[in-house]
């Protein structure tokens, strides 16, 4: 699309647009000739019935930037629209990749350790051979006669009271 880049100058905004339209351009960008924060908006009042092309007024800085991007000698300017959608897509893909990589690392590092722990707990259950349990000294509990060696009336493991006549096994430790 052919458009004209014009410095503000002394003629009116309306005249610039009409002259650009007459010259066959399809749009016009008018940039301010001075650096200033406030622009006199009365300058940009136009009668829309004579105008059929789009027109825009930009700052001096924007106009100078557009002027710098024109190709020397040809007067052509290449303006590419920024793709915000594309940058968002790249950002989303990046974060999803980070999450997936983190998940894989957790699986690689954590799951084998859990499996080893689980196998260790299930395959190496410590138990005492029945022959050893049978060889432990046993006696019948009597609350009236408590020996010096067995003065407790409660099981140290399950915390239940012993009953008279109950057969107890004496462990090598004082339990």
mmCIF file of C-alpha atoms in Angstrom:
data_model
loop_
_atom_site.group_PDB
_atom_site.id
_atom_site.type_symbol
_atom_site.label_atom_id
_atom_site.label_comp_id
_atom_site.label_asym_id
_atom_site.label_seq_id
_atom_site.Cartn_x
_atom_site.Cartn_y
_atom_site.Cartn_z
ATOM 1 C CA UNK A 1 0.000 0.000 0.000
ATOM 2 C CA UNK A 2 1.355 3.410 -0.920
ATOM 3 C CA UNK A 3 1.183 6.006 1.815
ATOM 4 C CA UNK A 4 2.748 9.414 2.266
ATOM 5 C CA UNK A 5 4.862 10.480 5.234
ATOM 6 C CA UNK A 6 4.610 14.257 5.541
ATOM 7 C CA UNK A 7 6.089 16.739 8.019
ATOM 8 C CA UNK A 8 3.536 19.099 9.597
ATOM 9 C CA UNK A 9 4.821 22.413 8.211
ATOM 10 C CA UNK A 10 2.606 25.483 7.685
ATOM 11 C CA UNK A 11 -0.313 24.291 5.533
ATOM 12 C CA UNK A 12 -3.426 22.791 7.130
ATOM 13 C CA UNK A 13 -3.999 19.132 7.938
ATOM 14 C CA UNK A 14 -6.967 19.174 5.516
ATOM 15 C CA UNK A 15 -4.795 20.448 2.637
ATOM 16 C CA UNK A 16 -2.135 17.798 3.282
ATOM 17 C CA UNK A 17 -4.716 14.993 3.211
ATOM 18 C CA UNK A 18 -6.495 16.242 0.074
ATOM 19 C CA UNK A 19 -3.194 16.791 -1.796
ATOM 20 C CA UNK A 20 -1.968 13.318 -0.805
ATOM 21 C CA UNK A 21 -5.259 11.783 -1.944
ATOM 22 C CA UNK A 22 -5.061 13.654 -5.266
ATOM 23 C CA UNK A 23 -1.497 12.386 -5.790
ATOM 24 C CA UNK A 24 -2.790 8.777 -5.661
ATOM 25 C CA UNK A 25 -1.648 7.717 -2.214
ATOM 26 C CA UNK A 26 -3.930 5.434 -0.197
ATOM 27 C CA UNK A 27 -3.049 6.820 3.267
ATOM 28 C CA UNK A 28 -1.159 9.681 4.879
ATOM 29 C CA UNK A 29 0.913 9.971 8.034
ATOM 30 C CA UNK A 30 1.612 13.525 9.139
ATOM 31 C CA UNK A 31 4.256 13.952 11.795
ATOM 32 C CA UNK A 32 4.875 16.964 14.000
ATOM 33 C CA UNK A 33 7.785 19.194 13.044
ATOM 34 C CA UNK A 34 8.726 19.894 16.666
ATOM 35 C CA UNK A 35 9.230 17.854 19.815
ATOM 36 C CA UNK A 36 6.444 18.800 22.158
ATOM 37 C CA UNK A 37 4.155 17.154 24.617
ATOM 38 C CA UNK A 38 0.955 19.021 23.729
ATOM 39 C CA UNK A 39 -0.310 19.420 20.192
ATOM 40 C CA UNK A 40 -2.731 22.073 19.028
ATOM 41 C CA UNK A 41 -5.737 19.923 18.080
ATOM 42 C CA UNK A 42 -7.381 22.729 16.101
ATOM 43 C CA UNK A 43 -4.734 22.116 13.437
ATOM 44 C CA UNK A 44 -6.216 18.661 12.812
ATOM 45 C CA UNK A 45 -9.849 19.681 12.245
ATOM 46 C CA UNK A 46 -10.928 18.490 8.786
ATOM 47 C CA UNK A 47 -14.067 18.345 6.662
ATOM 48 C CA UNK A 48 -14.593 14.593 6.123
ATOM 49 C CA UNK A 49 -16.711 14.851 2.955
ATOM 50 C CA UNK A 50 -13.683 15.566 0.743
ATOM 51 C CA UNK A 51 -11.480 12.870 2.310
ATOM 52 C CA UNK A 52 -11.568 9.175 1.355
ATOM 53 C CA UNK A 53 -8.178 7.970 2.624
ATOM 54 C CA UNK A 54 -7.117 7.291 6.208
ATOM 55 C CA UNK A 55 -4.941 9.938 7.850
ATOM 56 C CA UNK A 56 -3.095 10.003 11.143
ATOM 57 C CA UNK A 57 -1.061 12.591 13.026
ATOM 58 C CA UNK A 58 1.946 11.298 15.002
ATOM 59 C CA UNK A 59 4.704 12.755 17.144
ATOM 60 C CA UNK A 60 8.001 14.014 15.786
ATOM 61 C CA UNK A 61 9.796 11.020 17.299
ATOM 62 C CA UNK A 62 7.487 8.547 15.532
ATOM 63 C CA UNK A 63 7.767 10.434 12.246
ATOM 64 C CA UNK A 64 11.563 10.497 12.446
ATOM 65 C CA UNK A 65 11.594 6.757 13.179
ATOM 66 C CA UNK A 66 9.421 6.060 10.128
ATOM 67 C CA UNK A 67 11.619 8.336 8.033
ATOM 68 C CA UNK A 68 14.725 6.386 9.139
ATOM 69 C CA UNK A 69 13.110 3.126 7.997
ATOM 70 C CA UNK A 70 12.506 4.334 4.462
ATOM 71 C CA UNK A 71 14.789 2.866 1.848
ATOM 72 C CA UNK A 72 17.171 5.500 0.541
ATOM 73 C CA UNK A 73 16.443 6.491 -3.047
ATOM 74 C CA UNK A 74 13.195 4.550 -3.405
ATOM 75 C CA UNK A 75 11.229 6.289 -0.693
ATOM 76 C CA UNK A 76 9.707 2.976 0.291
ATOM 77 C CA UNK A 77 9.143 2.124 3.909
ATOM 78 C CA UNK A 78 8.722 -1.353 5.289
ATOM 79 C CA UNK A 79 6.583 -1.497 8.394
ATOM 80 C CA UNK A 80 5.892 -4.844 9.954
ATOM 81 C CA UNK A 81 3.126 -5.216 12.471
ATOM 82 C CA UNK A 82 4.202 -6.637 15.772
ATOM 83 C CA UNK A 83 2.823 -10.044 16.538
ATOM 84 C CA UNK A 84 1.784 -9.973 20.167
ATOM 85 C CA UNK A 85 0.007 -13.303 19.667
ATOM 86 C CA UNK A 86 3.218 -14.923 18.465
ATOM 87 C CA UNK A 87 5.182 -13.703 21.489
ATOM 88 C CA UNK A 88 2.459 -14.982 23.818
ATOM 89 C CA UNK A 89 2.550 -18.356 22.100
ATOM 90 C CA UNK A 90 6.308 -18.536 22.523
ATOM 91 C CA UNK A 91 5.943 -17.604 26.194
ATOM 92 C CA UNK A 92 3.248 -20.243 26.775
ATOM 93 C CA UNK A 93 5.333 -22.918 25.032
ATOM 94 C CA UNK A 94 8.338 -21.922 27.150
ATOM 95 C CA UNK A 95 6.438 -22.243 30.447
ATOM 96 C CA UNK A 96 4.801 -25.523 29.426
ATOM 97 C CA UNK A 97 8.253 -26.868 28.525
ATOM 98 C CA UNK A 98 9.609 -25.837 31.933
ATOM 99 C CA UNK A 99 6.701 -27.578 33.683
ATOM 100 C CA UNK A 100 7.106 -30.764 31.611
ATOM 101 C CA UNK A 101 10.875 -30.867 32.165
ATOM 102 C CA UNK A 102 10.369 -30.333 35.906
ATOM 103 C CA UNK A 103 7.831 -33.160 35.983
ATOM 104 C CA UNK A 104 10.189 -35.505 34.164
ATOM 105 C CA UNK A 105 13.020 -34.632 36.564
ATOM 106 C CA UNK A 106 10.771 -35.345 39.544
ATOM 107 C CA UNK A 107 9.840 -38.698 38.034
ATOM 108 C CA UNK A 108 13.449 -39.585 37.276
ATOM 109 C CA UNK A 109 14.809 -38.556 40.668
ATOM 110 C CA UNK A 110 11.950 -39.183 43.095
ATOM 111 C CA UNK A 111 10.108 -42.290 41.871
ATOM 112 C CA UNK A 112 13.108 -44.683 41.940
ATOM 113 C CA UNK A 113 13.919 -43.576 45.487
ATOM 114 C CA UNK A 114 10.313 -44.218 46.533
ATOM 115 C CA UNK A 115 10.351 -47.640 44.867
ATOM 116 C CA UNK A 116 13.556 -48.587 46.681
ATOM 117 C CA UNK A 117 12.093 -47.403 49.964
ATOM 118 C CA UNK A 118 8.848 -49.308 49.346
ATOM 119 C CA UNK A 119 10.672 -52.489 48.323
ATOM 120 C CA UNK A 120 12.922 -52.225 51.346
ATOM 121 C CA UNK A 121 9.908 -51.987 53.618
ATOM 122 C CA UNK A 122 7.993 -54.864 52.032
ATOM 123 C CA UNK A 123 10.751 -57.322 51.156
ATOM 124 C CA UNK A 124 12.872 -56.992 54.256
ATOM 125 C CA UNK A 125 10.231 -57.289 56.934
ATOM 126 C CA UNK A 126 12.028 -58.165 60.138
ATOM 127 C CA UNK A 127 10.501 -61.063 62.004
ATOM 128 C CA UNK A 128 11.692 -63.497 64.614
ATOM 129 C CA UNK A 129 11.938 -67.190 63.917
ATOM 130 C CA UNK A 130 9.290 -69.297 65.717
ATOM 131 C CA UNK A 131 12.002 -71.514 67.317
ATOM 132 C CA UNK A 132 13.553 -68.517 69.048
ATOM 133 C CA UNK A 133 10.147 -67.366 70.345
ATOM 134 C CA UNK A 134 9.468 -70.891 71.686
ATOM 135 C CA UNK A 135 12.793 -70.856 73.585
ATOM 136 C CA UNK A 136 11.971 -67.609 75.438
ATOM 137 C CA UNK A 137 11.183 -68.195 79.116
ATOM 138 C CA UNK A 138 7.483 -67.990 79.903
ATOM 139 C CA UNK A 139 5.453 -67.775 83.091
ATOM 140 C CA UNK A 140 1.848 -67.340 84.196
ATOM 141 C CA UNK A 141 1.021 -63.868 85.471
ATOM 142 C CA UNK A 142 -0.358 -63.593 88.976
ATOM 143 C CA UNK A 143 -1.089 -60.140 90.352
ATOM 144 C CA UNK A 144 -0.928 -61.400 93.945
ATOM 145 C CA UNK A 145 2.582 -62.792 93.472
ATOM 146 C CA UNK A 146 4.809 -60.523 91.467
ATOM 147 C CA UNK A 147 8.432 -61.427 91.276
ATOM 148 C CA UNK A 148 11.216 -58.893 91.524
ATOM 149 C CA UNK A 149 12.093 -59.487 87.901
ATOM 150 C CA UNK A 150 8.564 -58.936 86.570
ATOM 151 C CA UNK A 151 6.966 -56.127 88.550
ATOM 152 C CA UNK A 152 4.995 -54.514 85.752
ATOM 153 C CA UNK A 153 1.278 -55.088 85.463
ATOM 154 C CA UNK A 154 0.981 -53.536 81.983
ATOM 155 C CA UNK A 155 2.422 -54.748 78.678
ATOM 156 C CA UNK A 156 5.147 -52.316 77.601
ATOM 157 C CA UNK A 157 4.298 -52.826 73.927
ATOM 158 C CA UNK A 158 0.499 -52.751 73.731
ATOM 159 C CA UNK A 159 -0.120 -51.001 77.087
ATOM 160 C CA UNK A 160 -2.842 -53.449 78.149
ATOM 161 C CA UNK A 161 -3.177 -54.750 81.686
ATOM 162 C CA UNK A 162 -2.090 -58.315 82.289
ATOM 163 C CA UNK A 163 -4.773 -60.732 83.462
ATOM 164 C CA UNK A 164 -4.248 -63.323 86.149
ATOM 165 C CA UNK A 165 -3.212 -66.654 84.659
ATOM 166 C CA UNK A 166 -2.121 -65.137 81.346
ATOM 167 C CA UNK A 167 1.041 -66.756 79.918
ATOM 168 C CA UNK A 168 3.755 -64.145 79.376
ATOM 169 C CA UNK A 169 7.047 -64.511 77.530
ATOM 170 C CA UNK A 170 10.050 -62.798 78.983
ATOM 171 C CA UNK A 171 12.113 -60.931 76.376
ATOM 172 C CA UNK A 172 15.894 -60.574 76.708
ATOM 173 C CA UNK A 173 15.306 -56.889 77.398
ATOM 174 C CA UNK A 174 13.314 -56.070 80.551
ATOM 175 C CA UNK A 175 9.945 -56.177 78.711
#
